[in-house]
Short mmCIF file of C-alpha atoms in Angstrom, two decimals:
data_model
loop_
_atom_site.label_atom_id
_atom_site.label_comp_id
_atom_site.label_asym_id
_atom_site.label_seq_id
_atom_site.Cartn_x
_atom_site.Cartn_y
_atom_site.Cartn_z
CA MET A 30 -2.96 -20.67 -43.14
CA LYS A 31 -6.48 -21.43 -44.31
CA ARG A 32 -8.86 -18.62 -45.25
CA ALA A 33 -11.14 -19.23 -42.26
CA GLU A 34 -8.17 -19.24 -39.87
CA PHE A 35 -6.80 -16.05 -41.43
CA LYS A 36 -10.18 -14.36 -41.11
CA GLN A 37 -10.52 -15.42 -37.48
CA THR A 38 -7.00 -14.17 -36.77
CA LEU A 39 -7.86 -10.78 -38.27
CA TYR A 40 -11.02 -10.62 -36.16
CA ASN A 41 -9.05 -11.48 -33.00
CA ILE A 42 -6.51 -8.76 -33.77
CA PHE A 43 -9.08 -6.05 -34.46
CA GLU A 44 -11.32 -6.99 -31.54
CA ASP A 45 -8.48 -7.87 -29.14
CA THR A 46 -9.74 -11.39 -28.43
CA GLY A 47 -8.25 -14.87 -28.56
CA LYS A 48 -4.53 -15.50 -28.28
CA GLU A 49 -3.33 -12.74 -30.62
CA ARG A 50 -3.10 -10.26 -27.75
CA ALA A 51 0.42 -9.06 -28.62
CA ALA A 52 -0.48 -8.45 -32.26
CA ALA A 53 -3.74 -6.76 -31.25
CA ARG A 54 -1.90 -4.44 -28.86
CA ALA A 55 0.68 -3.55 -31.52
CA VAL A 56 -2.01 -2.78 -34.13
CA ARG A 57 -4.01 -0.74 -31.61
CA GLN A 58 -0.98 1.32 -30.56
CA PHE A 59 0.02 1.91 -34.18
CA LEU A 60 -3.46 3.11 -35.17
CA VAL A 61 -3.70 5.39 -32.13
CA PHE A 62 -0.30 6.87 -33.02
CA LEU A 63 -1.41 7.37 -36.63
CA ILE A 64 -4.65 9.07 -35.55
CA VAL A 65 -2.85 11.43 -33.18
CA MET A 66 -0.26 12.30 -35.83
CA ASN A 67 -2.97 13.01 -38.39
CA VAL A 68 -4.84 15.33 -36.06
CA ALA A 69 -1.64 17.10 -34.98
CA LEU A 70 -0.39 17.59 -38.54
CA SER A 71 -3.84 18.78 -39.67
CA VAL A 72 -3.51 21.60 -37.16
CA VAL A 73 0.18 22.34 -37.78
CA GLU A 74 -0.03 22.47 -41.58
CA THR A 75 -2.49 25.38 -41.42
CA VAL A 76 0.58 27.51 -40.57
CA PRO A 77 1.55 29.03 -43.98
CA LYS A 78 5.33 28.67 -43.49
CA ILE A 79 5.06 25.00 -42.56
CA GLN A 80 2.66 24.35 -45.44
CA GLU A 81 5.08 25.92 -47.93
CA SER A 82 8.20 24.20 -46.55
CA PHE A 83 6.81 20.69 -46.04
CA ASN A 84 3.97 20.47 -48.54
CA GLY A 85 5.40 17.35 -50.25
CA PRO A 86 6.09 15.25 -47.12
CA LEU A 87 2.78 16.30 -45.55
CA LYS A 88 0.82 15.30 -48.64
CA ALA A 89 2.69 11.97 -48.82
CA PHE A 90 1.87 11.31 -45.16
CA GLN A 91 -1.79 12.10 -45.84
CA LEU A 92 -1.81 9.67 -48.74
CA ILE A 93 -0.17 6.84 -46.78
CA SER A 94 -2.41 7.42 -43.76
CA GLY A 95 -5.52 7.42 -45.93
CA GLN A 96 -4.49 4.13 -47.53
CA ILE A 97 -3.89 2.55 -44.12
CA PHE A 98 -7.29 3.72 -42.85
CA LEU A 99 -8.89 2.40 -46.06
CA ILE A 100 -7.28 -1.01 -45.57
CA GLU A 101 -8.44 -1.05 -41.95
CA TYR A 102 -12.00 -0.16 -42.98
CA VAL A 103 -12.12 -2.87 -45.67
CA LEU A 104 -10.70 -5.52 -43.32
CA ARG A 105 -13.17 -4.61 -40.57
CA LEU A 106 -16.00 -5.02 -43.06
CA TYR A 107 -14.49 -8.34 -44.14
CA VAL A 108 -14.59 -9.79 -40.61
CA ALA A 109 -17.86 -8.09 -39.61
CA ASP A 110 -19.87 -11.31 -39.94
CA LEU A 111 -17.80 -12.87 -37.13
CA HIS A 112 -19.24 -10.47 -34.54
CA PRO A 113 -21.53 -12.57 -32.29
CA PRO A 114 -24.55 -10.22 -32.60
CA LEU A 115 -24.26 -10.14 -36.42
CA ARG A 116 -23.57 -13.79 -37.21
CA ARG A 117 -27.23 -14.70 -37.63
CA TYR A 118 -27.67 -12.23 -40.50
CA GLY A 119 -25.22 -13.96 -42.84
CA PRO A 120 -22.12 -12.52 -44.55
CA VAL A 121 -23.85 -9.84 -46.68
CA PHE A 122 -26.43 -8.44 -44.27
CA ALA A 123 -24.00 -8.66 -41.35
CA ARG A 124 -21.62 -6.37 -43.21
CA LEU A 125 -24.43 -3.99 -44.17
CA ARG A 126 -25.56 -3.75 -40.54
CA TYR A 127 -21.98 -3.19 -39.42
CA ALA A 128 -21.51 -0.48 -42.07
CA ILE A 129 -24.26 1.66 -40.51
CA HIS A 130 -22.85 1.26 -37.01
CA VAL A 131 -21.38 4.42 -35.46
CA ASP A 132 -17.84 2.99 -35.29
CA ALA A 133 -17.95 1.97 -38.97
CA ILE A 134 -19.26 5.41 -40.01
CA VAL A 135 -16.38 7.07 -38.13
CA ASP A 136 -13.94 4.73 -39.91
CA LEU A 137 -15.48 5.72 -43.25
CA ILE A 138 -15.12 9.43 -42.41
CA ALA A 139 -11.43 8.78 -41.72
CA VAL A 140 -11.09 7.35 -45.26
CA LEU A 141 -12.84 10.22 -47.10
CA PRO A 142 -9.83 12.62 -46.99
CA LEU A 143 -8.01 10.17 -49.25
CA LEU A 144 -10.59 10.83 -51.98
CA LEU A 145 -10.49 14.62 -51.57
CA LEU A 146 -6.74 14.75 -52.15
CA LEU A 147 -7.56 14.63 -55.86
CA PHE A 148 -9.18 18.08 -55.66
CA GLU A 149 -7.38 21.38 -55.24
CA THR A 150 -10.30 23.80 -54.78
CA ASN A 151 -10.58 25.88 -51.61
CA THR A 152 -13.81 24.11 -50.68
CA ALA A 153 -12.16 20.72 -51.03
CA VAL A 154 -9.18 21.85 -48.94
CA THR A 155 -11.47 23.17 -46.19
CA THR A 156 -13.50 19.96 -46.19
CA LEU A 157 -10.29 17.94 -46.15
CA VAL A 158 -9.05 19.71 -43.02
CA ILE A 159 -12.39 19.18 -41.26
CA LEU A 160 -12.55 15.49 -42.16
CA ARG A 161 -8.96 14.93 -41.07
CA LEU A 162 -9.70 16.54 -37.71
CA LEU A 163 -12.74 14.28 -37.37
CA ARG A 164 -10.34 11.33 -37.33
CA PHE A 165 -9.96 12.21 -33.66
CA LEU A 166 -13.31 10.42 -33.17
CA LYS A 167 -11.59 7.12 -33.99
CA LEU A 168 -9.86 7.31 -30.63
CA ALA A 169 -13.19 6.46 -29.00
CA ARG A 170 -12.78 2.89 -30.28
CA TYR A 171 -9.48 2.49 -28.44
CA SER A 172 -10.28 4.50 -25.30
CA PRO A 173 -12.65 2.82 -22.81
CA ALA A 174 -12.71 6.05 -20.78
CA LEU A 175 -13.85 8.10 -23.78
CA ARG A 176 -16.53 5.53 -24.63
CA SER A 177 -17.68 5.57 -21.02
CA LEU A 178 -17.90 9.37 -21.12
CA LEU A 179 -20.00 9.29 -24.29
CA SER A 180 -22.20 6.61 -22.77
CA ALA A 181 -22.61 8.70 -19.60
CA VAL A 182 -23.67 11.75 -21.63
CA ALA A 183 -26.14 9.63 -23.62
CA SER A 184 -27.63 8.07 -20.49
CA GLU A 185 -28.16 11.48 -18.87
CA ARG A 186 -29.36 13.28 -21.99
CA GLN A 187 -32.76 14.07 -20.48
CA ALA A 188 -31.23 15.57 -17.33
CA LEU A 189 -28.74 17.54 -19.45
CA MET A 190 -31.56 18.77 -21.66
CA GLY A 191 -33.45 19.90 -18.57
CA SER A 192 -30.45 21.78 -17.19
CA THR A 193 -29.93 23.41 -20.60
CA VAL A 194 -33.52 24.64 -20.59
CA ILE A 195 -33.03 26.09 -17.09
CA ILE A 196 -29.82 27.87 -18.13
CA PHE A 197 -31.47 29.26 -21.26
CA GLY A 198 -34.40 30.48 -19.17
CA VAL A 199 -32.09 32.32 -16.78
CA VAL A 200 -30.16 33.87 -19.71
CA LEU A 201 -33.41 35.06 -21.29
CA LEU A 202 -34.70 36.48 -18.01
CA ALA A 203 -31.41 38.26 -17.24
CA ALA A 204 -31.21 39.72 -20.75
CA THR A 205 -34.79 40.97 -20.54
CA MET A 206 -34.24 42.63 -17.15
CA LEU A 207 -31.04 44.39 -18.21
CA TYR A 208 -32.67 45.51 -21.47
CA LEU A 209 -35.58 47.08 -19.57
CA VAL A 210 -33.26 48.79 -17.07
CA GLU A 211 -30.48 50.10 -19.37
CA HIS A 212 -31.93 50.21 -22.88
CA ASP A 213 -32.32 53.96 -22.78
CA ILE A 214 -28.85 54.52 -21.29
CA GLN A 215 -26.92 52.17 -23.64
CA PRO A 216 -29.05 52.00 -26.82
CA GLU A 217 -26.07 51.05 -29.02
CA LYS A 218 -25.17 48.02 -26.88
CA LEU A 219 -28.59 46.99 -25.60
CA SER A 220 -30.76 47.83 -28.59
CA SER A 221 -32.84 44.64 -28.20
CA ILE A 222 -33.27 41.57 -26.00
CA PRO A 223 -31.26 39.37 -28.43
CA GLU A 224 -28.41 41.91 -28.15
CA ALA A 225 -28.65 41.77 -24.36
CA MET A 226 -28.52 37.97 -24.42
CA TRP A 227 -24.82 38.19 -25.34
CA TRP A 228 -24.16 39.97 -22.05
CA ALA A 229 -26.39 37.53 -20.14
CA LEU A 230 -24.66 34.48 -21.62
CA ALA A 231 -21.17 35.84 -20.91
CA THR A 232 -22.21 36.69 -17.34
CA VAL A 233 -23.96 33.37 -16.57
CA THR A 234 -20.93 31.40 -17.78
CA THR A 235 -18.75 33.70 -15.58
CA VAL A 236 -16.65 34.65 -18.63
CA GLY A 237 -17.50 38.36 -18.58
CA TYR A 238 -15.91 39.67 -21.78
CA GLY A 239 -16.43 43.27 -20.65
CA ASP A 240 -17.71 44.63 -23.98
CA VAL A 241 -21.14 45.10 -22.39
CA VAL A 242 -21.38 46.03 -18.71
CA PRO A 243 -24.14 47.52 -16.54
CA VAL A 244 -23.66 51.18 -15.70
CA THR A 245 -26.65 51.88 -13.45
CA ASP A 246 -26.92 50.78 -9.84
CA LEU A 247 -29.91 48.54 -10.53
CA GLY A 248 -28.16 47.07 -13.56
CA LYS A 249 -25.09 46.24 -11.42
CA VAL A 250 -27.32 44.51 -8.85
CA ILE A 251 -28.89 42.44 -11.64
CA GLY A 252 -25.41 41.62 -12.97
CA GLY A 253 -24.19 40.54 -9.52
CA VAL A 254 -27.17 38.25 -8.97
CA VAL A 255 -26.72 36.70 -12.42
CA MET A 256 -23.00 36.12 -11.72
CA LEU A 257 -23.74 34.30 -8.48
CA MET A 258 -26.44 32.21 -10.16
CA GLY A 259 -23.98 31.34 -12.92
CA TYR A 260 -21.75 29.34 -10.58
CA GLY A 261 -24.60 27.03 -9.63
CA LEU A 262 -26.06 26.81 -13.14
CA ILE A 263 -22.78 25.82 -14.81
CA ALA A 264 -22.05 23.32 -12.03
CA LEU A 265 -25.40 21.62 -12.69
CA PRO A 266 -24.56 19.87 -16.02
CA VAL A 267 -20.96 19.31 -14.89
CA GLY A 268 -22.21 17.50 -11.79
CA ILE A 269 -24.66 15.42 -13.84
CA ILE A 270 -21.95 14.30 -16.28
CA ALA A 271 -19.38 13.67 -13.51
CA SER A 272 -21.72 11.48 -11.46
CA ALA A 273 -22.88 9.57 -14.56
CA PHE A 274 -19.28 9.08 -15.70
CA ALA A 275 -18.21 7.77 -12.28
CA ARG A 276 -21.21 5.41 -12.25
CA GLU A 277 -20.36 4.19 -15.76
CA ILE A 278 -16.73 3.51 -14.84
CA HIS A 279 -17.77 1.71 -11.65
CA SER A 280 -20.32 -0.43 -13.51
CA ARG A 281 -17.81 -1.36 -16.21
CA ASP A 282 -15.12 -2.27 -13.70
CA PHE A 283 -17.60 -4.29 -11.64
CA VAL A 284 -18.77 -6.27 -14.68
CA VAL A 285 -15.19 -7.00 -15.74
CA THR A 286 -14.17 -8.01 -12.22
CA TRP A 287 -17.30 -10.09 -11.69
CA SER A 288 -16.78 -11.98 -14.95
CA MET A 289 -13.14 -12.74 -14.08
CA VAL A 290 -14.09 -14.11 -10.66
CA ALA A 291 -16.94 -16.15 -12.15
CA ARG A 292 -14.46 -17.89 -14.50
CA VAL A 293 -12.50 -19.40 -11.59
CA PRO A 294 -13.58 -23.05 -11.19
CA LEU A 295 -13.79 -22.74 -7.41
CA PHE A 296 -16.40 -19.98 -7.78
CA GLU A 297 -18.25 -20.90 -10.99
CA ASP A 298 -21.12 -22.63 -9.15
CA LEU A 299 -21.69 -19.78 -6.71
CA LYS A 300 -24.69 -17.49 -6.87
CA ALA A 301 -24.31 -14.03 -8.36
CA THR A 302 -24.51 -12.40 -4.93
CA GLN A 303 -21.82 -14.72 -3.58
CA ILE A 304 -19.51 -13.99 -6.52
CA ALA A 305 -20.06 -10.30 -5.86
CA GLU A 306 -19.03 -10.82 -2.23
CA VAL A 307 -15.82 -12.49 -3.36
CA ALA A 308 -15.19 -9.71 -5.90
CA LYS A 309 -15.36 -7.11 -3.11
CA LEU A 310 -12.29 -8.72 -1.50
CA LEU A 311 -10.08 -7.97 -4.50
CA LYS A 312 -7.31 -5.41 -4.06
CA ALA A 313 -5.81 -3.50 -6.98
CA GLN A 314 -2.07 -3.71 -7.51
CA LYS A 315 0.09 -2.07 -10.20
CA VAL A 316 3.31 -3.84 -11.14
CA ARG A 317 6.09 -2.54 -13.36
CA ALA A 318 7.60 -4.73 -16.06
CA GLY A 319 10.31 -7.02 -14.68
CA THR A 320 8.96 -6.98 -11.13
CA VAL A 321 8.71 -10.38 -9.43
CA ILE A 322 5.09 -10.95 -8.41
CA ALA A 323 5.54 -14.36 -6.79
CA GLN A 324 8.89 -15.95 -5.98
CA ARG A 325 9.54 -19.66 -6.09
CA GLY A 326 9.76 -21.01 -2.56
CA ASP A 327 7.47 -18.35 -1.05
CA VAL A 328 4.24 -19.34 0.64
CA ALA A 329 1.42 -19.27 -1.89
CA ASP A 330 -1.36 -17.37 -0.10
CA LYS A 331 -2.69 -15.10 -2.84
CA MET A 332 -4.54 -15.49 -6.12
CA TYR A 333 -4.03 -13.00 -8.95
CA PHE A 334 -6.30 -11.75 -11.75
CA ILE A 335 -4.70 -9.93 -14.68
CA SER A 336 -6.83 -6.94 -15.65
CA ASP A 337 -4.14 -5.52 -17.95
CA GLY A 338 -0.69 -6.60 -19.11
CA ASP A 339 1.10 -9.96 -19.26
CA VAL A 340 2.97 -12.10 -16.75
CA GLU A 341 5.77 -14.61 -17.27
CA ILE A 342 5.69 -17.89 -15.33
CA GLN A 343 8.99 -19.78 -15.11
CA LEU A 344 8.35 -23.50 -14.76
CA GLU A 345 11.08 -26.11 -14.43
CA THR A 346 10.87 -27.15 -18.08
CA LYS A 347 9.61 -24.03 -19.87
CA THR A 348 8.43 -20.45 -19.56
CA VAL A 349 4.76 -19.63 -20.19
CA TYR A 350 2.78 -16.42 -20.39
CA LEU A 351 -0.66 -15.34 -19.20
CA GLY A 352 -2.39 -12.17 -20.36
CA GLU A 353 -5.32 -9.88 -19.78
CA GLY A 354 -8.42 -11.56 -18.32
CA GLU A 355 -6.54 -14.63 -17.09
CA PHE A 356 -5.67 -15.70 -13.55
CA PHE A 357 -3.17 -17.78 -11.59
CA GLY A 358 -2.66 -19.07 -8.06
CA GLU A 359 -6.11 -20.55 -7.50
CA LEU A 360 -4.72 -23.39 -5.35
CA ALA A 361 -3.25 -20.80 -2.99
CA LEU A 362 -6.77 -20.07 -1.73
CA ILE A 363 -7.32 -23.63 -0.54
CA HIS A 364 -3.99 -24.96 0.61
CA GLN A 365 -1.12 -22.54 1.24
CA ARG A 366 2.16 -24.14 0.27
CA GLN A 367 5.45 -23.17 -1.28
CA ARG A 368 5.32 -21.85 -4.81
CA GLU A 369 7.14 -24.01 -7.34
CA SER A 370 7.31 -21.34 -10.03
CA THR A 371 8.41 -17.70 -10.24
CA VAL A 372 5.93 -15.23 -11.70
CA THR A 373 7.28 -11.98 -13.20
CA ALA A 374 5.52 -9.05 -14.86
CA TYR A 375 6.41 -9.35 -18.55
CA HIS A 376 4.83 -5.95 -19.25
CA ASP A 377 3.42 -3.32 -16.90
CA CYS A 378 0.48 -5.02 -15.20
CA ASP A 379 -2.71 -4.08 -13.41
CA LEU A 380 -3.53 -6.95 -11.07
CA LEU A 381 -6.42 -7.78 -8.77
CA VAL A 382 -5.26 -9.73 -5.73
CA LEU A 383 -7.41 -12.08 -3.68
CA GLU A 384 -5.79 -13.09 -0.38
CA ALA A 385 -6.51 -16.50 1.11
CA PHE A 386 -6.88 -14.98 4.58
CA ALA A 387 -9.58 -12.55 3.38
CA LEU A 388 -11.45 -15.35 1.61
CA GLN A 389 -11.25 -17.50 4.71
CA GLN A 390 -12.78 -14.71 6.79
CA LEU A 391 -15.62 -14.40 4.27
CA MET A 392 -16.17 -18.16 4.39
CA ASP A 393 -16.27 -18.07 8.18
CA ARG A 394 -19.05 -15.47 8.03
CA HIS A 395 -21.02 -17.37 5.37
CA PRO A 396 -21.06 -21.14 6.02
CA SER A 397 -23.08 -21.83 2.86
CA LEU A 398 -20.44 -20.09 0.75
CA ALA A 399 -17.67 -22.03 2.49
CA ALA A 400 -19.50 -25.32 1.92
CA LYS A 401 -19.82 -24.71 -1.82
CA ILE A 402 -16.18 -23.69 -2.27
CA LEU A 403 -14.84 -26.61 -0.25
CA GLU A 404 -17.18 -29.02 -2.01
CA GLU A 405 -15.92 -27.88 -5.39
CA ALA A 406 -12.29 -28.12 -4.25
CA GLU A 407 -12.81 -31.63 -2.89
CA ARG A 408 -14.57 -32.75 -6.06
CA ARG A 409 -11.71 -31.51 -8.20
CA ALA A 410 -9.19 -33.21 -5.94
CA LYS A 411 -11.03 -36.55 -6.24
CA GLU A 412 -11.09 -36.19 -10.01
CA GLY A 413 -7.30 -36.03 -9.97
CA ARG A 414 -7.01 -32.69 -11.71
CA ARG A 415 -3.56 -32.06 -13.11
CA VAL A 416 -1.40 -29.46 -11.40
CA VAL A 417 2.10 -28.06 -11.72
CA GLY A 418 3.19 -26.66 -8.42
CA ASP A 419 0.57 -24.15 -7.35
CA LEU A 420 -0.95 -23.85 -10.86
CA ALA A 421 -4.26 -25.64 -11.39
CA GLU A 422 -5.36 -27.38 -14.58
CA GLU A 423 -7.42 -24.45 -15.86
CA GLU A 424 -4.44 -22.13 -15.46
CA LEU A 425 -2.30 -24.59 -17.39
CA GLU A 426 -4.92 -24.71 -20.15
CA MET A 427 -4.77 -20.92 -20.50
CA ALA A 428 -1.00 -21.17 -20.91
CA ASP A 429 -1.23 -24.28 -23.16
CA VAL A 430 0.76 -26.37 -20.67
CA TYR A 431 0.10 -29.82 -19.19
CA PRO A 432 2.30 -32.11 -17.14
CA THR A 433 4.17 -34.26 -19.62
CA ASP A 434 5.34 -36.81 -17.05
CA GLU A 435 2.43 -38.67 -15.47
CA GLU A 436 4.52 -39.78 -12.50
CA GLU A 437 5.62 -36.21 -11.89
CA ALA A 438 2.03 -35.02 -12.10
CA ALA A 439 0.89 -37.73 -9.73
CA SER A 440 3.53 -36.72 -7.19
CA GLU A 441 2.30 -33.13 -7.03
CA PRO A 442 0.73 -32.00 -3.72
CA GLU A 443 -3.04 -32.43 -3.60
CA LEU A 444 -5.68 -30.05 -2.38
CA PHE A 445 -6.58 -32.08 0.72
CA PRO A 446 -3.65 -34.41 1.51
CA ASP A 447 -4.60 -34.81 5.17
CA GLU A 448 -8.20 -35.72 4.43
CA LYS A 449 -7.22 -38.23 1.74
CA LYS A 450 -4.66 -39.89 4.02
CA ALA A 451 -7.27 -40.22 6.77
CA SER A 452 -9.75 -41.84 4.39
CA GLU A 453 -7.11 -44.36 3.27
CA ASP A 454 -6.31 -45.27 6.89
CA GLU A 455 -10.02 -45.92 7.55
CA ARG A 456 -10.09 -48.40 4.67
#
């Protein structure tokens, strides 16, 4: 393998692109497992008995993990200049820009414990534990939900800052009122407003530790009001983050779904609003590994998009596989006929299903949309696009398959057999 090909393969594996999906998934799962084990063992080894009994194996595991994280960091720097946004900076500056990116800094933090293993001082040990626990941050790279949560918090930082100011204001006001009311009665517990703020904070957050409690009637009234206000105040930032997180997830799913629909040749010339209308028709479907999605001989009346997982398509001559982001069954939307291949879930799959009946209803409501889709289908039929059963040429390209027998390909059913036959009779 040439150096450029090797480098591109590494990039595809780390960034989960190209055809190395299986290798990328294996590397991702291994690194996630290693991160979780490091965090778990960092917590467990603080137990003196475990530290004394398994000091050798734990230290060896730390050393091996650190070396693996170091190799990962170096390789990510090596392929950094292949990132589309960084390519224009050249190999050196692209790597420098990548090195100051948040993800790269987190990767570097995960490597630092390897260097501190050489020291045995208490400060080094404490720092080592902290840095090893910070490896938990690496999970953000492999968890879209965690990245979406961080993005939601960042996008609503001003609203969260405002709610924090409101909460702090209420805590300060409550502490001041209780100090004025009960300072003389409880001078040892409410000697100052800062001392009273501990009670106010515990009460607003509805924790109520009980080490400081009002004893006068007026103080109890103040405490009750602060407790009731606490429910609404704590719900304020929670509601902000929850709504922002839901919006972030919805936006991400919509972009992914929209891009998958836009890749389908029948829809690629549609306007953005029309593609969005088609995307709304998609229905989510979860399929366990080994489940038959489409059986040979059944009527092909659905198109499938693979949002996660892999499917196995059994053709007459070979078996092919399609993975995340790919689709199959496009011809089923235009001309329902019997399927000539069996499609099975190779791994657990998350599918988006587009039914021909639902698309037809949408086309009936929007004649302009119907005209564009039918025009594209007719154009592709006239061009003699290659098909295998109900799989169109683009689907065959994704699976690296083409009809090898020209006569067999020519005998495949066409998109508009009735229309073509009528045109030949007219001639």
